[in-house]
Short mmCIF file of N, CA and C and ligand atoms in Angstrom, two decimals:
data_model
loop_
_atom_site.label_atom_id
_atom_site.label_comp_id
_atom_site.label_asym_id
_atom_site.label_seq_id
_atom_site.Cartn_x
_atom_site.Cartn_y
_atom_site.Cartn_z
N MET A 18 16.41 -157.02 -30.63
CA MET A 18 14.95 -156.92 -30.68
C MET A 18 14.43 -157.39 -32.04
N ASP A 19 13.28 -158.07 -32.03
CA ASP A 19 12.68 -158.51 -33.29
C ASP A 19 12.01 -157.32 -33.97
N GLU A 20 12.63 -156.87 -35.08
CA GLU A 20 12.13 -155.65 -35.74
C GLU A 20 10.75 -155.86 -36.36
N LYS A 21 10.40 -157.14 -36.62
CA LYS A 21 9.12 -157.40 -37.31
C LYS A 21 7.95 -157.41 -36.35
N ARG A 22 8.24 -157.53 -35.04
CA ARG A 22 7.16 -157.62 -34.07
C ARG A 22 6.32 -156.33 -34.12
N SER A 23 4.99 -156.47 -34.07
CA SER A 23 4.16 -155.27 -34.17
C SER A 23 4.30 -154.43 -32.91
N LYS A 24 4.19 -153.13 -33.09
CA LYS A 24 4.38 -152.21 -31.97
C LYS A 24 3.04 -151.93 -31.30
N LEU A 25 3.03 -152.23 -30.00
CA LEU A 25 1.81 -152.00 -29.21
C LEU A 25 2.03 -150.85 -28.25
N ALA A 26 1.11 -149.89 -28.29
CA ALA A 26 1.17 -148.76 -27.37
C ALA A 26 -0.01 -148.83 -26.40
N VAL A 27 0.25 -148.40 -25.18
CA VAL A 27 -0.81 -148.28 -24.19
C VAL A 27 -1.00 -146.79 -23.91
N TYR A 28 -2.24 -146.33 -23.97
CA TYR A 28 -2.54 -144.92 -23.68
C TYR A 28 -3.38 -144.90 -22.39
N PRO A 29 -2.73 -144.69 -21.25
CA PRO A 29 -3.44 -144.78 -19.97
C PRO A 29 -4.02 -143.43 -19.55
N GLY A 30 -5.06 -143.51 -18.73
CA GLY A 30 -5.60 -142.26 -18.19
C GLY A 30 -6.85 -142.52 -17.39
N SER A 31 -7.37 -141.42 -16.82
CA SER A 31 -8.61 -141.51 -16.06
C SER A 31 -9.82 -141.42 -17.00
N PHE A 32 -9.72 -140.58 -18.01
CA PHE A 32 -10.78 -140.44 -19.02
C PHE A 32 -12.14 -140.21 -18.37
N ASP A 33 -12.20 -139.28 -17.43
CA ASP A 33 -13.45 -139.02 -16.69
C ASP A 33 -13.93 -137.59 -16.94
N PRO A 34 -14.49 -137.31 -18.14
CA PRO A 34 -14.73 -138.23 -19.25
C PRO A 34 -13.69 -138.05 -20.37
N LEU A 35 -13.84 -138.90 -21.39
CA LEU A 35 -13.05 -138.79 -22.62
C LEU A 35 -13.33 -137.43 -23.26
N THR A 36 -12.27 -136.73 -23.66
CA THR A 36 -12.46 -135.45 -24.36
C THR A 36 -11.95 -135.58 -25.79
N ASN A 37 -12.20 -134.55 -26.58
CA ASN A 37 -11.69 -134.58 -27.95
C ASN A 37 -10.17 -134.45 -27.99
N GLY A 38 -9.57 -133.96 -26.90
CA GLY A 38 -8.11 -133.96 -26.80
C GLY A 38 -7.59 -135.39 -26.71
N HIS A 39 -8.25 -136.22 -25.88
CA HIS A 39 -7.87 -137.63 -25.81
C HIS A 39 -8.08 -138.30 -27.17
N VAL A 40 -9.23 -138.01 -27.79
CA VAL A 40 -9.55 -138.64 -29.09
C VAL A 40 -8.46 -138.31 -30.10
N ASP A 41 -8.02 -137.06 -30.10
CA ASP A 41 -6.98 -136.60 -31.02
C ASP A 41 -5.68 -137.40 -30.81
N ILE A 42 -5.30 -137.60 -29.55
CA ILE A 42 -4.07 -138.35 -29.26
C ILE A 42 -4.23 -139.82 -29.67
N ILE A 43 -5.39 -140.39 -29.41
CA ILE A 43 -5.62 -141.81 -29.76
C ILE A 43 -5.54 -141.98 -31.28
N GLU A 44 -6.13 -141.03 -32.02
CA GLU A 44 -6.06 -141.13 -33.50
C GLU A 44 -4.62 -141.02 -33.98
N ARG A 45 -3.85 -140.12 -33.38
CA ARG A 45 -2.42 -140.01 -33.74
C ARG A 45 -1.69 -141.32 -33.41
N GLY A 46 -1.98 -141.86 -32.23
CA GLY A 46 -1.33 -143.11 -31.81
C GLY A 46 -1.69 -144.25 -32.74
N ALA A 47 -2.94 -144.27 -33.19
CA ALA A 47 -3.39 -145.37 -34.07
C ALA A 47 -2.69 -145.29 -35.42
N ARG A 48 -2.25 -144.09 -35.82
CA ARG A 48 -1.50 -143.96 -37.08
C ARG A 48 -0.03 -144.36 -36.90
N LEU A 49 0.48 -144.12 -35.69
CA LEU A 49 1.91 -144.31 -35.43
C LEU A 49 2.26 -145.75 -35.05
N PHE A 50 1.33 -146.41 -34.31
CA PHE A 50 1.63 -147.74 -33.79
C PHE A 50 0.71 -148.77 -34.47
N ASP A 51 1.13 -150.04 -34.40
CA ASP A 51 0.30 -151.08 -35.02
C ASP A 51 -1.02 -151.22 -34.27
N ARG A 52 -0.92 -151.16 -32.92
CA ARG A 52 -2.14 -151.25 -32.09
C ARG A 52 -1.99 -150.27 -30.94
N ILE A 53 -3.10 -149.72 -30.51
CA ILE A 53 -3.06 -148.87 -29.32
C ILE A 53 -4.21 -149.28 -28.40
N VAL A 54 -3.88 -149.46 -27.13
CA VAL A 54 -4.90 -149.83 -26.14
C VAL A 54 -5.18 -148.61 -25.26
N VAL A 55 -6.42 -148.18 -25.26
CA VAL A 55 -6.85 -147.12 -24.34
C VAL A 55 -7.07 -147.80 -23.00
N ALA A 56 -6.25 -147.44 -22.01
CA ALA A 56 -6.27 -148.15 -20.72
C ALA A 56 -6.84 -147.23 -19.65
N ILE A 57 -8.04 -147.56 -19.21
CA ILE A 57 -8.78 -146.69 -18.28
C ILE A 57 -8.50 -147.13 -16.84
N LEU A 58 -7.97 -146.20 -16.05
CA LEU A 58 -7.65 -146.52 -14.66
C LEU A 58 -8.94 -146.68 -13.84
N VAL A 59 -9.05 -147.81 -13.13
CA VAL A 59 -10.30 -148.09 -12.40
C VAL A 59 -10.38 -147.30 -11.10
N ASN A 60 -9.35 -147.41 -10.28
CA ASN A 60 -9.47 -146.79 -8.95
C ASN A 60 -8.57 -145.58 -8.79
N GLY A 61 -8.71 -144.62 -9.70
CA GLY A 61 -7.87 -143.43 -9.63
C GLY A 61 -8.49 -142.39 -8.71
N GLU A 62 -9.29 -141.52 -9.30
CA GLU A 62 -9.98 -140.49 -8.51
C GLU A 62 -10.91 -141.12 -7.49
N LYS A 63 -11.05 -140.44 -6.34
CA LYS A 63 -11.92 -141.01 -5.30
C LYS A 63 -13.38 -141.03 -5.74
N ASN A 64 -13.81 -139.93 -6.33
CA ASN A 64 -15.21 -139.85 -6.75
C ASN A 64 -15.34 -139.54 -8.23
N PRO A 65 -15.07 -140.51 -9.08
CA PRO A 65 -15.20 -140.20 -10.51
C PRO A 65 -16.66 -139.95 -10.87
N LEU A 66 -16.90 -139.09 -11.84
CA LEU A 66 -18.28 -138.84 -12.28
C LEU A 66 -18.81 -140.07 -13.01
N PHE A 67 -17.96 -140.63 -13.86
CA PHE A 67 -18.36 -141.82 -14.61
C PHE A 67 -17.66 -143.06 -14.03
N GLY A 68 -18.41 -144.12 -13.83
CA GLY A 68 -17.80 -145.38 -13.40
C GLY A 68 -16.87 -145.91 -14.49
N SER A 69 -15.98 -146.82 -14.11
CA SER A 69 -15.02 -147.30 -15.11
C SER A 69 -15.72 -148.03 -16.25
N GLY A 70 -16.82 -148.74 -15.93
CA GLY A 70 -17.56 -149.46 -16.98
C GLY A 70 -18.14 -148.47 -17.99
N GLU A 71 -18.64 -147.37 -17.47
CA GLU A 71 -19.25 -146.37 -18.35
C GLU A 71 -18.17 -145.65 -19.18
N ARG A 72 -17.03 -145.38 -18.56
CA ARG A 72 -15.93 -144.74 -19.30
C ARG A 72 -15.46 -145.67 -20.43
N LYS A 73 -15.47 -146.96 -20.14
CA LYS A 73 -15.08 -147.93 -21.18
C LYS A 73 -16.12 -147.95 -22.31
N GLU A 74 -17.41 -147.98 -21.92
CA GLU A 74 -18.48 -147.98 -22.93
C GLU A 74 -18.34 -146.80 -23.88
N ILE A 75 -18.04 -145.63 -23.31
CA ILE A 75 -17.91 -144.41 -24.12
C ILE A 75 -16.77 -144.57 -25.13
N ALA A 76 -15.60 -145.04 -24.65
CA ALA A 76 -14.44 -145.17 -25.55
C ALA A 76 -14.70 -146.23 -26.62
N VAL A 77 -15.38 -147.31 -26.23
CA VAL A 77 -15.71 -148.35 -27.21
C VAL A 77 -16.65 -147.77 -28.27
N ASP A 78 -17.60 -146.97 -27.85
CA ASP A 78 -18.53 -146.34 -28.79
C ASP A 78 -17.78 -145.44 -29.77
N VAL A 79 -16.85 -144.65 -29.26
CA VAL A 79 -16.14 -143.69 -30.11
C VAL A 79 -15.17 -144.39 -31.06
N PHE A 80 -14.53 -145.47 -30.59
CA PHE A 80 -13.46 -146.09 -31.39
C PHE A 80 -13.86 -147.44 -31.99
N GLY A 81 -15.17 -147.73 -31.98
CA GLY A 81 -15.65 -148.98 -32.55
C GLY A 81 -15.20 -149.19 -33.99
N GLY A 82 -15.06 -148.12 -34.73
CA GLY A 82 -14.70 -148.22 -36.15
C GLY A 82 -13.21 -148.35 -36.41
N PHE A 83 -12.41 -148.34 -35.37
CA PHE A 83 -10.95 -148.41 -35.54
C PHE A 83 -10.49 -149.84 -35.27
N SER A 84 -9.92 -150.47 -36.30
CA SER A 84 -9.54 -151.88 -36.12
C SER A 84 -8.34 -152.05 -35.18
N ASN A 85 -7.52 -151.00 -35.03
CA ASN A 85 -6.31 -151.17 -34.20
C ASN A 85 -6.37 -150.41 -32.87
N VAL A 86 -7.60 -150.01 -32.49
CA VAL A 86 -7.77 -149.38 -31.17
C VAL A 86 -8.59 -150.32 -30.28
N GLU A 87 -8.03 -150.64 -29.12
CA GLU A 87 -8.74 -151.46 -28.15
C GLU A 87 -8.97 -150.63 -26.89
N VAL A 88 -9.96 -151.04 -26.11
CA VAL A 88 -10.25 -150.32 -24.87
C VAL A 88 -10.30 -151.32 -23.73
N GLU A 89 -9.56 -151.02 -22.66
CA GLU A 89 -9.56 -151.91 -21.48
C GLU A 89 -9.57 -151.05 -20.22
N THR A 90 -9.87 -151.68 -19.11
CA THR A 90 -9.67 -151.03 -17.82
C THR A 90 -8.47 -151.69 -17.15
N PHE A 91 -7.80 -150.94 -16.26
CA PHE A 91 -6.71 -151.54 -15.52
C PHE A 91 -6.66 -150.99 -14.11
N ASP A 92 -5.99 -151.75 -13.25
CA ASP A 92 -5.85 -151.38 -11.84
C ASP A 92 -4.40 -151.66 -11.47
N GLY A 93 -3.91 -151.05 -10.42
CA GLY A 93 -2.54 -151.33 -10.00
C GLY A 93 -1.54 -150.51 -10.80
N LEU A 94 -0.29 -150.97 -10.77
CA LEU A 94 0.78 -150.21 -11.43
C LEU A 94 0.65 -150.27 -12.95
N LEU A 95 0.77 -149.10 -13.55
CA LEU A 95 0.68 -149.02 -15.01
C LEU A 95 1.74 -149.88 -15.70
N VAL A 96 2.98 -149.83 -15.20
CA VAL A 96 4.03 -150.61 -15.88
C VAL A 96 3.77 -152.11 -15.80
N ASP A 97 3.14 -152.56 -14.71
CA ASP A 97 2.82 -153.99 -14.60
C ASP A 97 1.75 -154.38 -15.63
N TYR A 98 0.75 -153.50 -15.75
CA TYR A 98 -0.28 -153.73 -16.76
C TYR A 98 0.34 -153.74 -18.17
N ALA A 99 1.19 -152.74 -18.44
CA ALA A 99 1.82 -152.64 -19.77
C ALA A 99 2.69 -153.87 -20.05
N ALA A 100 3.39 -154.36 -19.03
CA ALA A 100 4.24 -155.54 -19.22
C ALA A 100 3.37 -156.77 -19.51
N ARG A 101 2.24 -156.89 -18.79
CA ARG A 101 1.33 -158.03 -19.05
C ARG A 101 0.84 -158.00 -20.49
N LYS A 102 0.61 -156.79 -21.01
CA LYS A 102 0.14 -156.65 -22.39
C LYS A 102 1.28 -156.83 -23.40
N GLU A 103 2.51 -156.88 -22.90
CA GLU A 103 3.72 -156.90 -23.75
C GLU A 103 3.77 -155.65 -24.62
N ALA A 104 3.41 -154.53 -24.01
CA ALA A 104 3.44 -153.25 -24.73
C ALA A 104 4.87 -152.74 -24.83
N ASP A 105 5.13 -151.99 -25.91
CA ASP A 105 6.46 -151.39 -26.10
C ASP A 105 6.50 -149.97 -25.56
N VAL A 106 5.34 -149.34 -25.60
CA VAL A 106 5.29 -147.89 -25.40
C VAL A 106 4.10 -147.50 -24.54
N ILE A 107 4.34 -146.49 -23.69
CA ILE A 107 3.24 -145.80 -23.01
C ILE A 107 3.11 -144.44 -23.70
N VAL A 108 1.92 -144.13 -24.15
CA VAL A 108 1.68 -142.84 -24.80
C VAL A 108 1.05 -141.88 -23.79
N ARG A 109 1.55 -140.65 -23.76
CA ARG A 109 0.90 -139.61 -22.96
C ARG A 109 0.81 -138.35 -23.82
N GLY A 110 -0.25 -137.59 -23.62
CA GLY A 110 -0.40 -136.32 -24.32
C GLY A 110 0.24 -135.21 -23.50
N LEU A 111 0.90 -134.29 -24.18
CA LEU A 111 1.47 -133.10 -23.50
C LEU A 111 0.79 -131.88 -24.09
N ARG A 112 0.06 -131.15 -23.22
CA ARG A 112 -0.67 -130.00 -23.74
C ARG A 112 0.15 -128.71 -23.62
N ALA A 113 0.84 -128.60 -22.52
CA ALA A 113 1.53 -127.33 -22.24
C ALA A 113 2.67 -127.60 -21.29
N ILE A 114 3.49 -126.57 -21.08
CA ILE A 114 4.63 -126.71 -20.16
C ILE A 114 4.14 -127.16 -18.79
N SER A 115 2.95 -126.69 -18.42
CA SER A 115 2.42 -127.03 -17.09
C SER A 115 2.24 -128.54 -16.90
N ASP A 116 2.07 -129.27 -17.97
CA ASP A 116 1.95 -130.73 -17.86
C ASP A 116 3.31 -131.39 -17.64
N PHE A 117 4.37 -130.65 -18.01
CA PHE A 117 5.65 -131.31 -18.18
C PHE A 117 6.20 -131.95 -16.91
N GLU A 118 6.12 -131.21 -15.79
CA GLU A 118 6.78 -131.70 -14.59
C GLU A 118 6.19 -133.02 -14.11
N TYR A 119 4.87 -133.05 -14.02
CA TYR A 119 4.17 -134.27 -13.59
C TYR A 119 4.44 -135.41 -14.57
N GLU A 120 4.41 -135.10 -15.85
CA GLU A 120 4.60 -136.14 -16.85
C GLU A 120 6.03 -136.68 -16.82
N MET A 121 6.98 -135.78 -16.60
CA MET A 121 8.37 -136.24 -16.54
C MET A 121 8.56 -137.13 -15.32
N GLN A 122 7.99 -136.73 -14.20
CA GLN A 122 8.09 -137.56 -12.98
C GLN A 122 7.55 -138.95 -13.25
N MET A 123 6.36 -139.00 -13.84
CA MET A 123 5.74 -140.31 -14.10
C MET A 123 6.57 -141.14 -15.07
N ALA A 124 7.04 -140.48 -16.14
CA ALA A 124 7.80 -141.21 -17.16
C ALA A 124 9.08 -141.78 -16.55
N LEU A 125 9.76 -140.99 -15.72
CA LEU A 125 11.03 -141.46 -15.16
C LEU A 125 10.80 -142.51 -14.07
N MET A 126 9.74 -142.35 -13.30
CA MET A 126 9.41 -143.39 -12.31
C MET A 126 9.05 -144.69 -13.03
N ASN A 127 8.25 -144.57 -14.07
CA ASN A 127 7.87 -145.77 -14.82
C ASN A 127 9.09 -146.43 -15.46
N ARG A 128 10.04 -145.60 -15.90
CA ARG A 128 11.27 -146.16 -16.49
C ARG A 128 12.08 -146.89 -15.42
N ARG A 129 12.11 -146.29 -14.22
CA ARG A 129 12.84 -146.94 -13.13
C ARG A 129 12.20 -148.30 -12.78
N LEU A 130 10.86 -148.33 -12.86
CA LEU A 130 10.14 -149.56 -12.52
C LEU A 130 10.28 -150.62 -13.62
N ASN A 131 10.36 -150.17 -14.85
CA ASN A 131 10.49 -151.11 -15.97
C ASN A 131 11.18 -150.39 -17.14
N ARG A 132 12.49 -150.66 -17.28
CA ARG A 132 13.25 -149.89 -18.27
C ARG A 132 12.98 -150.33 -19.70
N MET A 133 12.18 -151.39 -19.88
CA MET A 133 11.89 -151.85 -21.24
C MET A 133 10.74 -151.07 -21.89
N ILE A 134 9.97 -150.36 -21.07
CA ILE A 134 8.80 -149.67 -21.63
C ILE A 134 9.10 -148.18 -21.75
N GLU A 135 9.00 -147.69 -22.95
CA GLU A 135 9.36 -146.30 -23.24
C GLU A 135 8.10 -145.42 -23.21
N THR A 136 8.21 -144.24 -22.63
CA THR A 136 7.08 -143.29 -22.69
C THR A 136 7.28 -142.37 -23.89
N VAL A 137 6.24 -142.23 -24.69
CA VAL A 137 6.27 -141.35 -25.85
C VAL A 137 5.22 -140.26 -25.65
N PHE A 138 5.65 -139.01 -25.77
CA PHE A 138 4.70 -137.89 -25.61
C PHE A 138 4.25 -137.40 -26.97
N MET A 139 2.96 -137.10 -27.05
CA MET A 139 2.44 -136.53 -28.28
C MET A 139 1.64 -135.28 -27.96
N MET A 140 1.75 -134.30 -28.85
CA MET A 140 0.99 -133.06 -28.64
C MET A 140 -0.33 -133.13 -29.38
N PRO A 141 -1.41 -132.78 -28.70
CA PRO A 141 -2.69 -132.75 -29.41
C PRO A 141 -2.76 -131.53 -30.33
N ASP A 142 -3.73 -131.52 -31.21
CA ASP A 142 -4.01 -130.34 -32.02
C ASP A 142 -4.12 -129.13 -31.08
N GLU A 143 -3.64 -127.98 -31.55
CA GLU A 143 -3.61 -126.80 -30.65
C GLU A 143 -5.01 -126.38 -30.19
N ARG A 144 -6.05 -126.80 -30.92
CA ARG A 144 -7.42 -126.49 -30.48
C ARG A 144 -7.71 -127.06 -29.09
N TYR A 145 -6.95 -128.07 -28.70
CA TYR A 145 -7.28 -128.78 -27.46
C TYR A 145 -6.25 -128.56 -26.36
N THR A 146 -5.36 -127.58 -26.54
CA THR A 146 -4.26 -127.45 -25.57
C THR A 146 -4.75 -126.99 -24.20
N TYR A 147 -5.90 -126.37 -24.14
CA TYR A 147 -6.41 -125.87 -22.85
C TYR A 147 -7.47 -126.82 -22.26
N LEU A 148 -7.73 -127.89 -22.96
CA LEU A 148 -8.87 -128.75 -22.62
C LEU A 148 -8.50 -129.81 -21.58
N SER A 149 -9.37 -129.98 -20.59
CA SER A 149 -9.16 -131.07 -19.62
C SER A 149 -10.53 -131.62 -19.22
N SER A 150 -10.53 -132.87 -18.74
CA SER A 150 -11.78 -133.49 -18.29
C SER A 150 -12.38 -132.67 -17.14
N ARG A 151 -11.51 -132.19 -16.26
CA ARG A 151 -11.99 -131.43 -15.09
C ARG A 151 -12.73 -130.17 -15.54
N LEU A 152 -12.14 -129.43 -16.50
CA LEU A 152 -12.77 -128.19 -16.96
C LEU A 152 -14.08 -128.48 -17.69
N VAL A 153 -14.09 -129.56 -18.46
CA VAL A 153 -15.32 -129.93 -19.18
C VAL A 153 -16.46 -130.12 -18.18
N LYS A 154 -16.19 -130.86 -17.10
CA LYS A 154 -17.25 -131.13 -16.11
C LYS A 154 -17.71 -129.83 -15.45
N GLU A 155 -16.73 -128.98 -15.12
CA GLU A 155 -17.06 -127.73 -14.42
C GLU A 155 -17.88 -126.81 -15.33
N VAL A 156 -17.41 -126.63 -16.56
CA VAL A 156 -18.10 -125.72 -17.50
C VAL A 156 -19.51 -126.25 -17.76
N TYR A 157 -19.62 -127.55 -17.96
CA TYR A 157 -20.94 -128.12 -18.25
C TYR A 157 -21.89 -127.92 -17.07
N ALA A 158 -21.39 -128.19 -15.85
CA ALA A 158 -22.23 -128.08 -14.66
C ALA A 158 -22.72 -126.65 -14.45
N LEU A 159 -21.91 -125.68 -14.91
CA LEU A 159 -22.28 -124.28 -14.71
C LEU A 159 -23.04 -123.70 -15.91
N GLY A 160 -23.43 -124.56 -16.84
CA GLY A 160 -24.30 -124.13 -17.93
C GLY A 160 -23.56 -123.72 -19.20
N GLY A 161 -22.24 -123.88 -19.24
CA GLY A 161 -21.47 -123.48 -20.43
C GLY A 161 -21.56 -124.52 -21.54
N THR A 162 -21.16 -124.09 -22.73
CA THR A 162 -21.22 -124.97 -23.90
C THR A 162 -19.94 -125.79 -24.03
N ILE A 163 -20.10 -127.07 -24.22
CA ILE A 163 -18.92 -127.93 -24.39
C ILE A 163 -18.95 -128.65 -25.75
N THR A 164 -19.89 -128.24 -26.59
CA THR A 164 -20.00 -128.86 -27.91
C THR A 164 -18.69 -128.66 -28.68
N GLY A 165 -18.20 -129.73 -29.27
CA GLY A 165 -16.93 -129.66 -30.00
C GLY A 165 -15.73 -130.01 -29.14
N LEU A 166 -15.93 -130.05 -27.84
CA LEU A 166 -14.81 -130.36 -26.94
C LEU A 166 -14.82 -131.82 -26.49
N VAL A 167 -15.97 -132.46 -26.61
CA VAL A 167 -16.09 -133.87 -26.22
C VAL A 167 -16.89 -134.60 -27.30
N PRO A 168 -16.73 -135.93 -27.41
CA PRO A 168 -17.58 -136.68 -28.34
C PRO A 168 -19.06 -136.50 -27.96
N GLU A 169 -19.94 -136.64 -28.97
CA GLU A 169 -21.38 -136.42 -28.72
C GLU A 169 -21.91 -137.31 -27.60
N ILE A 170 -21.43 -138.54 -27.57
CA ILE A 170 -21.93 -139.48 -26.54
C ILE A 170 -21.58 -138.97 -25.13
N VAL A 171 -20.46 -138.28 -25.00
CA VAL A 171 -20.09 -137.75 -23.68
C VAL A 171 -21.05 -136.63 -23.29
N GLU A 172 -21.36 -135.77 -24.25
CA GLU A 172 -22.28 -134.66 -23.96
C GLU A 172 -23.65 -135.23 -23.54
N ALA A 173 -24.10 -136.25 -24.25
CA ALA A 173 -25.40 -136.86 -23.93
C ALA A 173 -25.36 -137.48 -22.53
N ARG A 174 -24.27 -138.15 -22.21
CA ARG A 174 -24.19 -138.82 -20.90
C ARG A 174 -24.04 -137.79 -19.78
N LEU A 175 -23.36 -136.68 -20.06
CA LEU A 175 -23.24 -135.63 -19.04
C LEU A 175 -24.63 -135.08 -18.70
N ALA A 176 -25.46 -134.95 -19.74
CA ALA A 176 -26.80 -134.41 -19.53
C ALA A 176 -27.59 -135.28 -18.56
N SER A 177 -27.34 -136.58 -18.59
CA SER A 177 -28.10 -137.46 -17.70
C SER A 177 -27.46 -137.53 -16.31
N LYS A 178 -26.28 -136.96 -16.15
CA LYS A 178 -25.58 -137.06 -14.85
C LYS A 178 -25.59 -135.77 -14.05
N ILE A 179 -25.50 -134.65 -14.77
CA ILE A 179 -25.28 -133.38 -14.08
C ILE A 179 -26.51 -132.48 -14.23
N GLN A 180 -27.02 -132.02 -13.09
CA GLN A 180 -28.06 -131.00 -13.09
C GLN A 180 -27.37 -129.67 -13.34
N ARG A 181 -27.73 -129.00 -14.42
CA ARG A 181 -26.99 -127.78 -14.75
C ARG A 181 -27.52 -126.58 -13.99
N GLY A 182 -26.55 -125.79 -13.52
CA GLY A 182 -26.91 -124.53 -12.89
C GLY A 182 -26.56 -123.40 -13.83
N GLY A 183 -26.12 -122.24 -13.28
CA GLY A 183 -25.62 -121.13 -14.09
C GLY A 183 -26.74 -120.27 -14.65
O1 PNS B 215 -5.58 -139.11 -16.95
P1 PNS B 215 -4.62 -139.06 -15.79
O2 PNS B 215 -5.41 -139.00 -14.48
O3 PNS B 215 -3.59 -137.96 -15.91
O4 PNS B 215 -3.82 -140.48 -15.80
C1 PNS B 215 -2.90 -140.79 -14.77
C2 PNS B 215 -2.45 -142.25 -14.86
C3 PNS B 215 -3.65 -143.17 -14.92
C4 PNS B 215 -1.62 -142.44 -16.11
C5 PNS B 215 -1.58 -142.54 -13.60
O5 PNS B 215 -2.27 -142.13 -12.46
C6 PNS B 215 -1.23 -144.02 -13.45
O6 PNS B 215 -0.45 -144.54 -14.21
N1 PNS B 215 -1.85 -144.69 -12.45
C7 PNS B 215 -1.65 -146.10 -12.20
C8 PNS B 215 -0.83 -146.35 -10.93
C9 PNS B 215 0.65 -146.16 -11.18
O7 PNS B 215 1.26 -146.85 -11.96
N2 PNS B 215 1.22 -145.14 -10.50
C10 PNS B 215 2.63 -144.79 -10.64
C11 PNS B 215 2.82 -143.82 -11.79
S1 PNS B 215 4.50 -143.31 -11.91
#
């Protein structure tokens, strides 16, 4: 392997919406790798709250100041996308043991599909270990406070999407 080649990581996910847990992992990845691409899955969830274009806009807004963070959307198999990008690594965040089984399945399936791409797990700051996009949407919709859990732009966009009850 060419040791001088820059290391490219892909950080895939639904990001519906981006949370501060995701932001934390992306910042860690940007320190560890030469470049990191935030790869937003287009046709994942059946009814995403945010369209893929909007999820991309949000990530671009948050990471505009980072020279080595890029944001893209992707469709189809993650390993095929990563191979097209000539990525070395897939980054995933691990919050708790409960994430482990699903993440191990994906990592090993992805390895079976393409043994050249390694999955690297990173732990977010412990402040975010309980945080998920699903909980953010639910808490917000029911009138709870999500300040500090998502970037400001996400909170503003949620306000225009969700009629709050509670
Ligand atoms: O944020 P999420 O929803 O946990 O991300 C899941 C994601 C996007 C990483 C996963 O669903 C994925 O890679 N989808 C692309 C299709 C694919 O490659 N599936 C096989 C995975 S082993």
